[in-house]
Coordinates of C-alpha atoms and ligand atoms in Angstrom, one line a residue:
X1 CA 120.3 92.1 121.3
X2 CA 124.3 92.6 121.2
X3 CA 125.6 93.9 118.0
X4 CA 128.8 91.7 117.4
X5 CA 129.3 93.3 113.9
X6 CA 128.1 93.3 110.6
X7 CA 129.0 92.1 107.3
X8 CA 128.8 93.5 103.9
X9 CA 128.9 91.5 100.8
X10 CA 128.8 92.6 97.4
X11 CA 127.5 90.5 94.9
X12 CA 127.0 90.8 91.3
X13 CA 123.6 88.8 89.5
X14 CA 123.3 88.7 85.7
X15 CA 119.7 89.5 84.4
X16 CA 118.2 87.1 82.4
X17 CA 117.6 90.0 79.8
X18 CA 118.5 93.7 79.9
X19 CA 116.7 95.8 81.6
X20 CA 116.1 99.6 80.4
X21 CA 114.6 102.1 82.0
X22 CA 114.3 105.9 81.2
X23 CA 117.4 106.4 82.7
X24 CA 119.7 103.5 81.9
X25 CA 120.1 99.5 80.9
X26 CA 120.9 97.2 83.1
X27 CA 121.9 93.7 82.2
X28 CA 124.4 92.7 85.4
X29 CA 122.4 93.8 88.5
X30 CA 125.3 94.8 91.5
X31 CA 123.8 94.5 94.9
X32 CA 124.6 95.1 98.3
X33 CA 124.2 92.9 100.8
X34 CA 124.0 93.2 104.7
X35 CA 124.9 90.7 107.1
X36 CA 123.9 91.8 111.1
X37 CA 125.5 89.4 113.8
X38 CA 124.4 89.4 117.3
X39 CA 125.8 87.4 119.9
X40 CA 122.3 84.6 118.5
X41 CA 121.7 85.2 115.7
X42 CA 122.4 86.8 112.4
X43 CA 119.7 88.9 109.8
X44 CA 119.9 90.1 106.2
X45 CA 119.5 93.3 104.7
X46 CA 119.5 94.0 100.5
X47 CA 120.7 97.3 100.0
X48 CA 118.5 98.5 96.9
X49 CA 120.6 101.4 95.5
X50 CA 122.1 100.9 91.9
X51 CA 125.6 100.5 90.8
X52 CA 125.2 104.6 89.4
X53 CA 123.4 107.5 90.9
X54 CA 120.9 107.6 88.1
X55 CA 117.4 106.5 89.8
X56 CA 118.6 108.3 93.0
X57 CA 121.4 110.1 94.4
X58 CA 122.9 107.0 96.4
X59 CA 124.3 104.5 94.1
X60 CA 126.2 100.8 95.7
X61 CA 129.9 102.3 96.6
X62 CA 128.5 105.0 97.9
X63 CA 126.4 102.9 100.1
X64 CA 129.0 100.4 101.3
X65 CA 130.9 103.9 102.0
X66 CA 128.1 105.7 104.5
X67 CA 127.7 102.0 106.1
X68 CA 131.3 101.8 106.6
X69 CA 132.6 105.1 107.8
X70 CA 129.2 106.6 109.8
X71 CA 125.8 104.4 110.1
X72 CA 127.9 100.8 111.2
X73 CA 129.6 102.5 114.0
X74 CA 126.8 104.5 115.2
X75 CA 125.1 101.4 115.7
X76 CA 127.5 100.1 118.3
X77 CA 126.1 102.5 120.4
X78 CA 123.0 101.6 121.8
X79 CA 123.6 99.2 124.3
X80 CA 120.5 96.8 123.7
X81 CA 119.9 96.8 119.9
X82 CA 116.5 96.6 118.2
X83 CA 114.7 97.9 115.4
X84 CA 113.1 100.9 117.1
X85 CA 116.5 101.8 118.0
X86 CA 118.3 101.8 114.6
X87 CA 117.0 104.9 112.7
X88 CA 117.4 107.1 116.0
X89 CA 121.3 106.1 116.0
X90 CA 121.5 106.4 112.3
X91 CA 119.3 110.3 112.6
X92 CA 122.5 112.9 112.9
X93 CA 123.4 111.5 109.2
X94 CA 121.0 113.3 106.3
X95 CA 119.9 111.1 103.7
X96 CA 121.3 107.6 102.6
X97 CA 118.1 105.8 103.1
X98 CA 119.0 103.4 101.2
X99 CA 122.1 102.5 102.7
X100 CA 120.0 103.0 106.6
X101 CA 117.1 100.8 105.1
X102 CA 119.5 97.9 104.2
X103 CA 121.1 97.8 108.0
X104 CA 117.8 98.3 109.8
X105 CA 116.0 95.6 107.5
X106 CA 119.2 93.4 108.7
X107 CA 118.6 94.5 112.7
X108 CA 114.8 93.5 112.3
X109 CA 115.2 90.2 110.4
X110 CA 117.8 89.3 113.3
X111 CA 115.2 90.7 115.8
X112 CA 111.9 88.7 114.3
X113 CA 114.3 85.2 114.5
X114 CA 115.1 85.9 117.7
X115 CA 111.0 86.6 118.6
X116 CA 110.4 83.8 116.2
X117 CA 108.1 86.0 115.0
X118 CA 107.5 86.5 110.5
X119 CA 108.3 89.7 109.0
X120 CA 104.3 89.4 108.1
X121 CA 103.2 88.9 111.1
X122 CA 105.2 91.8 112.8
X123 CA 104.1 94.2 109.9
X124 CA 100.1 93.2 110.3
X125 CA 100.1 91.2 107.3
X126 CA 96.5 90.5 106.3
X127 CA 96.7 88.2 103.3
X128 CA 99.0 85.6 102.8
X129 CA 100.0 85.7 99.1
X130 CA 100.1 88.7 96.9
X131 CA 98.9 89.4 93.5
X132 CA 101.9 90.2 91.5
X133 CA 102.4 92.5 89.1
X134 CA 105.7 92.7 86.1
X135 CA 107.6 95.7 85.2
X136 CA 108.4 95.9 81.6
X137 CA 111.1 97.8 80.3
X138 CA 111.7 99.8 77.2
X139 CA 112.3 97.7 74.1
X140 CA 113.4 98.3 70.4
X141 CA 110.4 97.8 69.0
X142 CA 106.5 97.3 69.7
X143 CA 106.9 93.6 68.3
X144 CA 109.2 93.0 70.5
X145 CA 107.3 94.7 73.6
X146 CA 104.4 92.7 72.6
X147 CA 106.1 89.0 72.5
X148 CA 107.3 89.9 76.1
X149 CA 104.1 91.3 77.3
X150 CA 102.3 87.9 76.0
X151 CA 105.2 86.0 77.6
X152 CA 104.5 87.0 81.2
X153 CA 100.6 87.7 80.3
X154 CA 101.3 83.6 79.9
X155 CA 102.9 83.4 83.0
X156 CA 100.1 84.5 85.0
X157 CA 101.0 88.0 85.8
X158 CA 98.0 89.9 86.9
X159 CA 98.9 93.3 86.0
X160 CA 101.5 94.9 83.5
X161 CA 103.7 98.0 83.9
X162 CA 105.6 99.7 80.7
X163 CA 108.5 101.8 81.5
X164 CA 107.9 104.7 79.3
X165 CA 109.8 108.3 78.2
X166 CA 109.5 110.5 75.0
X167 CA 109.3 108.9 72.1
X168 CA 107.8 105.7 73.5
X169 CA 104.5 106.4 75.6
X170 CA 101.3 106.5 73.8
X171 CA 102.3 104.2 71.0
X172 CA 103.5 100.9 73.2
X173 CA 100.5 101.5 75.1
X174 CA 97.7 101.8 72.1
X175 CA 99.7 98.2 70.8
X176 CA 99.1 96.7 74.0
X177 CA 95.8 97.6 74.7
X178 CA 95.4 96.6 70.8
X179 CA 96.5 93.0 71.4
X180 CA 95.6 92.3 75.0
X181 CA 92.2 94.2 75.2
X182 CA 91.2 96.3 77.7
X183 CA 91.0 94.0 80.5
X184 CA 94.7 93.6 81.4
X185 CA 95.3 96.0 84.4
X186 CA 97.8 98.0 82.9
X187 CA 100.1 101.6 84.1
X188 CA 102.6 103.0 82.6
X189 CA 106.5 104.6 84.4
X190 CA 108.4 107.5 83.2
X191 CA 110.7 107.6 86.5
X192 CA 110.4 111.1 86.0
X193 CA 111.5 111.7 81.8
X194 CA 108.9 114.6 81.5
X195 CA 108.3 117.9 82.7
X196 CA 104.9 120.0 82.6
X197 CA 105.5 121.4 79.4
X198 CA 104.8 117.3 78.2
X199 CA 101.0 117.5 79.7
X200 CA 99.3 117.3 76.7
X201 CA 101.2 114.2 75.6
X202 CA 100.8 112.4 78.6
X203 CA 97.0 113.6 78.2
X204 CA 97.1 111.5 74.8
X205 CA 97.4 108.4 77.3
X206 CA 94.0 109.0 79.0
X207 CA 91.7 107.3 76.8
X208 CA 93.6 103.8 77.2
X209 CA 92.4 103.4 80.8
X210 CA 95.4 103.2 82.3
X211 CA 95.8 102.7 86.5
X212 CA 98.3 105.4 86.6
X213 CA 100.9 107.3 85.1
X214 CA 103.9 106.8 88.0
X215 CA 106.6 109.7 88.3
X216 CA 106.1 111.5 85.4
X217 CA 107.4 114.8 86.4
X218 CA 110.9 115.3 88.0
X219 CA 111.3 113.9 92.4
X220 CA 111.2 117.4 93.5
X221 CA 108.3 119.0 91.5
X222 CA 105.2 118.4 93.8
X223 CA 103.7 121.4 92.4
X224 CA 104.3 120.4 88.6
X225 CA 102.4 117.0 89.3
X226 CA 99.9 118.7 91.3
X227 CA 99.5 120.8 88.1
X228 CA 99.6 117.9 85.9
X229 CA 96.9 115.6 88.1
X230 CA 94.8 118.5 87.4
X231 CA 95.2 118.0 83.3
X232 CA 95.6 114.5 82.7
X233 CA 92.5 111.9 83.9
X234 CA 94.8 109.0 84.5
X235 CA 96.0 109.0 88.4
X236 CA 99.3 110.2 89.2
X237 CA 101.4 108.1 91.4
X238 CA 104.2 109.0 92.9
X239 CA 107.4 106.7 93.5
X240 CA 110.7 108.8 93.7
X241 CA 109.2 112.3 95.3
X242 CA 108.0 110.0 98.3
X243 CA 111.1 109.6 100.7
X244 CA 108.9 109.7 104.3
X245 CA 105.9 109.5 105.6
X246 CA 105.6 113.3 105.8
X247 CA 106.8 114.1 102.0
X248 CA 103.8 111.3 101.3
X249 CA 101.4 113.5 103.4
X250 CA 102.5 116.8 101.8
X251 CA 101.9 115.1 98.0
X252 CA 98.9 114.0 99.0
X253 CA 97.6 116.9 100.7
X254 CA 98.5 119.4 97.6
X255 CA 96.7 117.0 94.8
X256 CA 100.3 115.6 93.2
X257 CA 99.4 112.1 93.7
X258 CA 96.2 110.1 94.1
X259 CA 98.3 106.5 94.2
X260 CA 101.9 106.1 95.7
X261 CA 104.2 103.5 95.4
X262 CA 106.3 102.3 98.3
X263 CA 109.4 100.9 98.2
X264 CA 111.1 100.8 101.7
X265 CA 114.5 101.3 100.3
X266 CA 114.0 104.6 99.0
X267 CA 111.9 105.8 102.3
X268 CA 114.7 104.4 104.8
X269 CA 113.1 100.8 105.7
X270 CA 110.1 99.2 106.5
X271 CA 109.4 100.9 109.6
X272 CA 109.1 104.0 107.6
X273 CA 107.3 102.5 104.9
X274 CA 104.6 101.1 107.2
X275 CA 103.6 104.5 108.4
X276 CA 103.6 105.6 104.8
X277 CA 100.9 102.8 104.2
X278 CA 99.1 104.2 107.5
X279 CA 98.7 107.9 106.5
X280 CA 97.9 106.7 102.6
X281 CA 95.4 104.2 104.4
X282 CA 93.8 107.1 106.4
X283 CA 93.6 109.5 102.9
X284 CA 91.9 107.0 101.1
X285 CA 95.1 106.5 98.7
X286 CA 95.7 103.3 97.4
X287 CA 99.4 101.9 97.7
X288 CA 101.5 99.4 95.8
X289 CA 104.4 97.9 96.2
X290 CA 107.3 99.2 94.0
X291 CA 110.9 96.6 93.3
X292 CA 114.7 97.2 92.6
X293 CA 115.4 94.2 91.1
X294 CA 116.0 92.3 94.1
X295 CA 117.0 89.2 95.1
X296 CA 115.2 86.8 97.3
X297 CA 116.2 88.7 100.6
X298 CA 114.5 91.8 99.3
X299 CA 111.9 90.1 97.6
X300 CA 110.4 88.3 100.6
X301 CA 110.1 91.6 103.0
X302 CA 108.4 93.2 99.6
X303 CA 105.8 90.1 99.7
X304 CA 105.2 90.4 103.6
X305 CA 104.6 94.0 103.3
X306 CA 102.6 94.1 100.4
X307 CA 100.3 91.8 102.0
X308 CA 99.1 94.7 104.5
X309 CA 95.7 95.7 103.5
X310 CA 96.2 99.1 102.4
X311 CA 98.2 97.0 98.9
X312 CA 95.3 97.4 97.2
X313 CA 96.6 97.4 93.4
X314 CA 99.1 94.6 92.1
X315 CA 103.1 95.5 93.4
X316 CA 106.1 95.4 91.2
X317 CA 106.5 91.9 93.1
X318 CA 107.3 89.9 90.5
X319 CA 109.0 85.7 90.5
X320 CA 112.7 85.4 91.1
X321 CA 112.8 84.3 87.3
X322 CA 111.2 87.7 85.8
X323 CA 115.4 89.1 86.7
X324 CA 117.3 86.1 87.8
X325 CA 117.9 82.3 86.3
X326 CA 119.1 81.6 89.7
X327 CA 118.6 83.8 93.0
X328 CA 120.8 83.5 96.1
X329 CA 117.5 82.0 98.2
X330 CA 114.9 79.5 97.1
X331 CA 113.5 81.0 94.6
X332 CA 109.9 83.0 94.7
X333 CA 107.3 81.4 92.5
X334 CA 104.2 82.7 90.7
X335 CA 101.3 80.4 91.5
X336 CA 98.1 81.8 89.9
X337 CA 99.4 85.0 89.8
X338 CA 100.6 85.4 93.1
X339 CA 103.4 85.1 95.3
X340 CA 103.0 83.4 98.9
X341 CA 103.9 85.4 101.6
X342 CA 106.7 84.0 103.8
X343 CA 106.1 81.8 106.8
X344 CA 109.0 81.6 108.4
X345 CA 110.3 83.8 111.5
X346 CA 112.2 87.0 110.0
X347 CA 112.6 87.1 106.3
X348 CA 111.5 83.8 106.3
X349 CA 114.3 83.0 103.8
X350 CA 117.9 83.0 103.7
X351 CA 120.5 82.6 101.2
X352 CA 121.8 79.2 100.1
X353 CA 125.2 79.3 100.8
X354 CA 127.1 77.6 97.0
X355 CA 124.5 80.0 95.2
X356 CA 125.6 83.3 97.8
X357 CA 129.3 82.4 96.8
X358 CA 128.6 81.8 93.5
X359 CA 127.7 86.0 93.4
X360 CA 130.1 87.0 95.3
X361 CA 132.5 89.7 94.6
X362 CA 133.9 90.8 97.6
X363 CA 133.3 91.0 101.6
X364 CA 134.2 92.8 104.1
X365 CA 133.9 92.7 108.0
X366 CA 133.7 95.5 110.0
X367 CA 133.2 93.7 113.8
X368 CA 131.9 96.3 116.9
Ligands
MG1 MG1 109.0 103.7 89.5

């Protein structure tokens, strides 16, 4: 393929409630969006990072930034694009996986229409819909956590996850389990609130037989969850700590995680993330797939690659309506739980134009 240039769009989608995590509230979600054009055809990328540097250290402007001044022009380079190519012409810049996720996600969904082959299919999809699981954030009060639990219970959501920090861990948990029973395939996500010094209190979560506990501990203490696997009897997964298919080898290897959650944003695309489903597959460790609140675009690569056979535990793949009263594509919907996995060649989906401009807060060209 011939790189003719590449768009990047940044749009702005109100939640249809806040959203709060250990580290902040959301109620507008700010996303960046990538546009690749070759001379036939054109592919999507979502960039997943947040408006702030608060779940990671890249954060939207910074994004549009590293796309603008380093990893877009490095692309021009190779003189017969595909996605094989992209993250060794993005390589001499550390970091920003984000940011190198979003254009090599674009380059591949460009790449797959012009194969007319599915993002599924490509990846070695083995199922074609996934169950789906519903993150649920922190709220004011257990009342209010249980109403929305029931709500998406209701739904048809086949497993739940509470975001959780000090001061609201064991007792959301203990109410849920209370009400629901303990058949509702439940786990629990700090996004890394504790430190080693909290073992014993995360230890208070054991008896509820939860799946996991994901990221307690902060991205870059291996050790400290290695420690903590070792005093707590729920399963540690990891989500922030795994940025590559080696840093997933190392955790696993020193006993920090027995689960990990992949999210190809975070481990530079979905190249990477497949061979971070290979080496978990060949440990024995169970992966899921993790979300960012994203849109359509995002959300149909998440189903494809969740639907490799290595998903074996219930993603943070939720319907378009869990975060959005209207998405930019057709929307995903929950059928018996699950999500189907998209047919089409590439994405499989693409945005419909009045609802993309609807979003839309600014674009910007940058040609070859
Ligand atoms: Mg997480």
């Amino acid at each position: 393929m011939k790189l003719v240039g590449v768009e990047l769009r940044r749009i702005a989608m109100p939640l249809v409630a806040p959203f709060r995590t250990s580290f902040a509230t959301m109620t507008t979600r700010e996303i960046l969006l990538v546009r690749v054009e070759t001379e036939d055809h054109e592919g999507y990328g979502e960039c997943v990072t947040m408006a702030d540097p608060l779940y990671s250290s890249e954060y939207t402007a910074g994004a549009a930034d590293v796309l603008r001044s380093y990893l877009v022009p490095a692309l021009a380079a190779p003189p017969d694009l595909d996605p094989w190519a992209v993250a060794p012409a993005l390589a001499a810049f550390k970091g920003h996986r984000m940011a190198k996720a979003a254009l090599e996600t674009a380059v591949l969904d460009a790449w797959l229409r012009s194969h007319d082959l599915s993002m599924g299919q490509w990846l070695g999809a083995t199922a074609d819909r996934v169950p789906a699981g519903v993150s649920v954030g922190i709220m004011d009060s257990i009342p209010a956590l249980l109403d929305a639990v029931d709500g998406y219970l209701s739904e048809g959501y086949l497993r739940i996850k509470l975001k959780i920090e000090p001061g609201w861990d064991v007792a959301p948990v203990r109410a849920v389990r209370e009400r629901f029973g303990d058949d509702v395939l439940l786990q629990v996500d700090a996004n890394t609130a504790y430190t080693l010094a909290d073992a014993a209190q995360l230890a208070r979560l054991d008896p509820y037989g939860l799946l996991l506990i994901e990221q307690p501990l902060d991205e870059e203490d291996i050790r400290g969850h290695a420690e903590l696997a070792r005093q707590v009897r729920t399963p540690i997964c990891l989500d922030e700590s795994i940025v590559s298919a080696r840093s997933a080898a190392d955790a696993i290897a020193m006993g920090a995680c027995s689960v990990v959650n992949i999210k190809p944003g975070r481990v530079g695309g979905y190249l990477e993330a497949r061979r971070i489903h290979d080496v978990c597959a060949a440990n024995g460790v169970p992966v899921w797939c993790g979300g960012m609140l994203e849109t359509g675009l995002g959300r149909a690569a998440n189903v494809a690659l969740a639907a490799l056979p290595g998903f074996t535990l219930p993603g943070d793949t939720s319907a378009s309506d869990r975060y959005y009263r209207t998405d930019i594509t057709e929307p995903f919907v929950l059928r018996d739980g699950h999500l189907d996995v998209p047919r089409g060649p590439g994405l499989g989906i693409s945005p419909v134009p009045g609802q993309l401009a609807e979003v839309t807060a600014s674009t910007e060209w940058i040609g070859r």
